[in-house]
Amino acid sequence: MLCRARLIIETEGATIIARALSADDPEWCRSYAEKNLLILEITTQKVETLINTCNDYFMTIKAAMAAKV
């Protein structure tokens, strides 16, 4: 089974956060910014991996937004 997620988060720090996230993107994940949108695309074979990856991204984004990046 192929699992996919595309997360779009509107934030003024989208470009900075995307640069920080993309440095650690594995080949099956992609993070980038378009204007004030942070876009995360995840494609994996396991739903557990998809859930864990989303959680990891959310925790990192939450920390970055709290720091007012």
Short mmCIF file of N, CA and C in Angstrom, two decimals:
data_model
loop_
_atom_site.label_atom_id
_atom_site.label_comp_id
_atom_site.label_asym_id
_atom_site.label_seq_id
_atom_site.Cartn_x
_atom_site.Cartn_y
_atom_site.Cartn_z
N MET A 1 0.84 -1.18 0.00
CA MET A 1 0.00 0.00 0.00
C MET A 1 0.89 1.24 0.00
N LEU A 2 0.54 2.20 -0.81
CA LEU A 2 1.28 3.45 -0.86
C LEU A 2 0.49 4.51 -0.09
N CYS A 3 1.14 5.14 0.87
CA CYS A 3 0.51 6.17 1.70
C CYS A 3 1.13 7.52 1.35
N ARG A 4 0.27 8.52 1.20
CA ARG A 4 0.75 9.87 0.85
C ARG A 4 0.07 10.90 1.73
N ALA A 5 0.81 11.97 1.99
CA ALA A 5 0.25 13.12 2.70
C ALA A 5 0.86 14.38 2.11
N ARG A 6 0.04 15.39 2.01
CA ARG A 6 0.51 16.72 1.59
C ARG A 6 -0.03 17.70 2.60
N LEU A 7 0.86 18.29 3.35
CA LEU A 7 0.49 19.22 4.40
C LEU A 7 0.82 20.63 3.94
N ILE A 8 -0.09 21.55 4.12
CA ILE A 8 0.12 22.94 3.74
C ILE A 8 -0.15 23.79 4.98
N ILE A 9 0.86 24.54 5.39
CA ILE A 9 0.76 25.36 6.59
C ILE A 9 1.10 26.79 6.21
N GLU A 10 0.20 27.70 6.52
CA GLU A 10 0.44 29.12 6.22
C GLU A 10 1.17 29.77 7.39
N THR A 11 2.34 30.32 7.11
CA THR A 11 3.14 30.99 8.13
C THR A 11 4.09 31.98 7.47
N GLU A 12 4.36 33.07 8.14
CA GLU A 12 5.28 34.07 7.59
C GLU A 12 6.71 33.54 7.48
N GLY A 13 7.08 32.59 8.30
CA GLY A 13 8.44 32.04 8.29
C GLY A 13 8.58 30.80 7.42
N ALA A 14 7.69 30.62 6.45
CA ALA A 14 7.68 29.40 5.64
C ALA A 14 9.01 29.10 4.97
N THR A 15 9.64 30.10 4.39
CA THR A 15 10.90 29.87 3.67
C THR A 15 12.00 29.42 4.61
N ILE A 16 12.11 30.05 5.76
CA ILE A 16 13.15 29.69 6.73
C ILE A 16 12.92 28.29 7.28
N ILE A 17 11.68 27.99 7.62
CA ILE A 17 11.36 26.66 8.16
C ILE A 17 11.60 25.59 7.10
N ALA A 18 11.21 25.85 5.87
CA ALA A 18 11.41 24.88 4.78
C ALA A 18 12.89 24.59 4.57
N ARG A 19 13.72 25.62 4.63
CA ARG A 19 15.17 25.39 4.49
C ARG A 19 15.69 24.50 5.60
N ALA A 20 15.24 24.75 6.81
CA ALA A 20 15.69 23.94 7.94
C ALA A 20 15.22 22.49 7.82
N LEU A 21 13.98 22.31 7.41
CA LEU A 21 13.44 20.95 7.29
C LEU A 21 14.05 20.19 6.12
N SER A 22 14.22 20.85 5.00
CA SER A 22 14.67 20.15 3.79
C SER A 22 16.08 19.60 3.92
N ALA A 23 16.86 20.13 4.81
CA ALA A 23 18.23 19.62 5.01
C ALA A 23 18.22 18.16 5.47
N ASP A 24 17.15 17.76 6.16
CA ASP A 24 17.06 16.39 6.68
C ASP A 24 16.02 15.53 5.97
N ASP A 25 15.47 16.04 4.86
CA ASP A 25 14.46 15.27 4.14
C ASP A 25 15.04 13.97 3.59
N PRO A 26 14.41 12.83 3.92
CA PRO A 26 14.82 11.59 3.25
C PRO A 26 14.29 11.61 1.81
N GLU A 27 14.64 10.63 1.00
CA GLU A 27 14.25 10.63 -0.40
C GLU A 27 12.73 10.55 -0.60
N TRP A 28 11.99 10.10 0.39
CA TRP A 28 10.55 9.94 0.27
C TRP A 28 9.75 11.10 0.89
N CYS A 29 10.46 12.14 1.29
CA CYS A 29 9.81 13.35 1.83
C CYS A 29 10.37 14.58 1.13
N ARG A 30 9.54 15.58 1.05
CA ARG A 30 9.98 16.84 0.43
C ARG A 30 9.32 17.99 1.19
N SER A 31 10.11 18.95 1.58
CA SER A 31 9.57 20.15 2.22
C SER A 31 10.08 21.38 1.47
N TYR A 32 9.17 22.31 1.21
CA TYR A 32 9.52 23.51 0.46
C TYR A 32 8.51 24.61 0.78
N ALA A 33 8.82 25.81 0.34
CA ALA A 33 7.95 26.96 0.60
C ALA A 33 7.53 27.59 -0.72
N GLU A 34 6.31 28.09 -0.72
CA GLU A 34 5.78 28.91 -1.81
C GLU A 34 5.08 30.09 -1.15
N LYS A 35 5.68 31.27 -1.30
CA LYS A 35 5.20 32.48 -0.63
C LYS A 35 5.14 32.24 0.87
N ASN A 36 3.97 32.37 1.49
CA ASN A 36 3.85 32.15 2.93
C ASN A 36 3.33 30.76 3.27
N LEU A 37 3.49 29.82 2.35
CA LEU A 37 3.02 28.46 2.57
C LEU A 37 4.19 27.51 2.74
N LEU A 38 4.17 26.75 3.80
CA LEU A 38 5.12 25.67 4.02
C LEU A 38 4.44 24.40 3.52
N ILE A 39 5.06 23.71 2.59
CA ILE A 39 4.45 22.53 1.99
C ILE A 39 5.33 21.31 2.27
N LEU A 40 4.69 20.27 2.80
CA LEU A 40 5.37 19.02 3.10
C LEU A 40 4.69 17.91 2.31
N GLU A 41 5.47 17.14 1.58
CA GLU A 41 4.94 16.01 0.82
C GLU A 41 5.64 14.74 1.28
N ILE A 42 4.86 13.76 1.68
CA ILE A 42 5.40 12.52 2.22
C ILE A 42 4.77 11.36 1.46
N THR A 43 5.59 10.43 1.01
CA THR A 43 5.13 9.23 0.33
C THR A 43 5.89 8.04 0.91
N THR A 44 5.14 7.08 1.45
CA THR A 44 5.79 5.94 2.08
C THR A 44 4.92 4.68 1.93
N GLN A 45 5.49 3.55 2.21
CA GLN A 45 4.78 2.28 2.10
C GLN A 45 3.97 1.94 3.35
N LYS A 46 4.36 2.51 4.49
CA LYS A 46 3.73 2.15 5.76
C LYS A 46 2.99 3.33 6.37
N VAL A 47 1.76 3.09 6.79
CA VAL A 47 0.98 4.14 7.41
C VAL A 47 1.63 4.60 8.72
N GLU A 48 2.28 3.69 9.45
CA GLU A 48 2.95 4.06 10.69
C GLU A 48 4.09 5.05 10.43
N THR A 49 4.82 4.84 9.36
CA THR A 49 5.90 5.75 8.99
C THR A 49 5.34 7.11 8.62
N LEU A 50 4.22 7.12 7.91
CA LEU A 50 3.58 8.38 7.54
C LEU A 50 3.15 9.16 8.79
N ILE A 51 2.52 8.49 9.72
CA ILE A 51 2.07 9.13 10.96
C ILE A 51 3.26 9.66 11.75
N ASN A 52 4.29 8.84 11.92
CA ASN A 52 5.47 9.26 12.68
C ASN A 52 6.19 10.43 12.02
N THR A 53 6.27 10.41 10.71
CA THR A 53 6.93 11.49 9.98
C THR A 53 6.15 12.79 10.13
N CYS A 54 4.83 12.71 9.99
CA CYS A 54 3.99 13.91 10.20
C CYS A 54 4.20 14.45 11.61
N ASN A 55 4.20 13.58 12.59
CA ASN A 55 4.42 14.00 13.98
C ASN A 55 5.78 14.68 14.14
N ASP A 56 6.82 14.11 13.57
CA ASP A 56 8.16 14.71 13.65
C ASP A 56 8.17 16.11 13.02
N TYR A 57 7.56 16.22 11.84
CA TYR A 57 7.50 17.52 11.18
C TYR A 57 6.72 18.52 12.04
N PHE A 58 5.57 18.10 12.58
CA PHE A 58 4.76 19.00 13.40
C PHE A 58 5.52 19.49 14.62
N MET A 59 6.25 18.63 15.28
CA MET A 59 7.02 19.02 16.46
C MET A 59 8.10 20.03 16.09
N THR A 60 8.78 19.81 14.98
CA THR A 60 9.82 20.73 14.54
C THR A 60 9.22 22.09 14.14
N ILE A 61 8.11 22.04 13.42
CA ILE A 61 7.44 23.28 13.01
C ILE A 61 6.93 24.04 14.23
N LYS A 62 6.37 23.34 15.18
CA LYS A 62 5.87 23.97 16.40
C LYS A 62 7.01 24.70 17.13
N ALA A 63 8.16 24.04 17.24
CA ALA A 63 9.31 24.66 17.90
C ALA A 63 9.79 25.89 17.12
N ALA A 64 9.81 25.79 15.81
CA ALA A 64 10.26 26.93 14.99
C ALA A 64 9.29 28.10 15.11
N MET A 65 8.01 27.83 15.13
CA MET A 65 7.03 28.90 15.24
C MET A 65 7.05 29.52 16.64
N ALA A 66 7.32 28.72 17.65
CA ALA A 66 7.42 29.25 19.01
C ALA A 66 8.64 30.17 19.14
N ALA A 67 9.69 29.85 18.37
CA ALA A 67 10.90 30.67 18.39
C ALA A 67 10.73 31.90 17.49
N LYS A 68 9.59 32.00 16.83
CA LYS A 68 9.28 33.11 15.92
C LYS A 68 10.33 33.28 14.85
N VAL A 69 10.61 32.15 14.18
CA VAL A 69 11.59 32.13 13.08
C VAL A 69 11.16 33.07 12.00
#
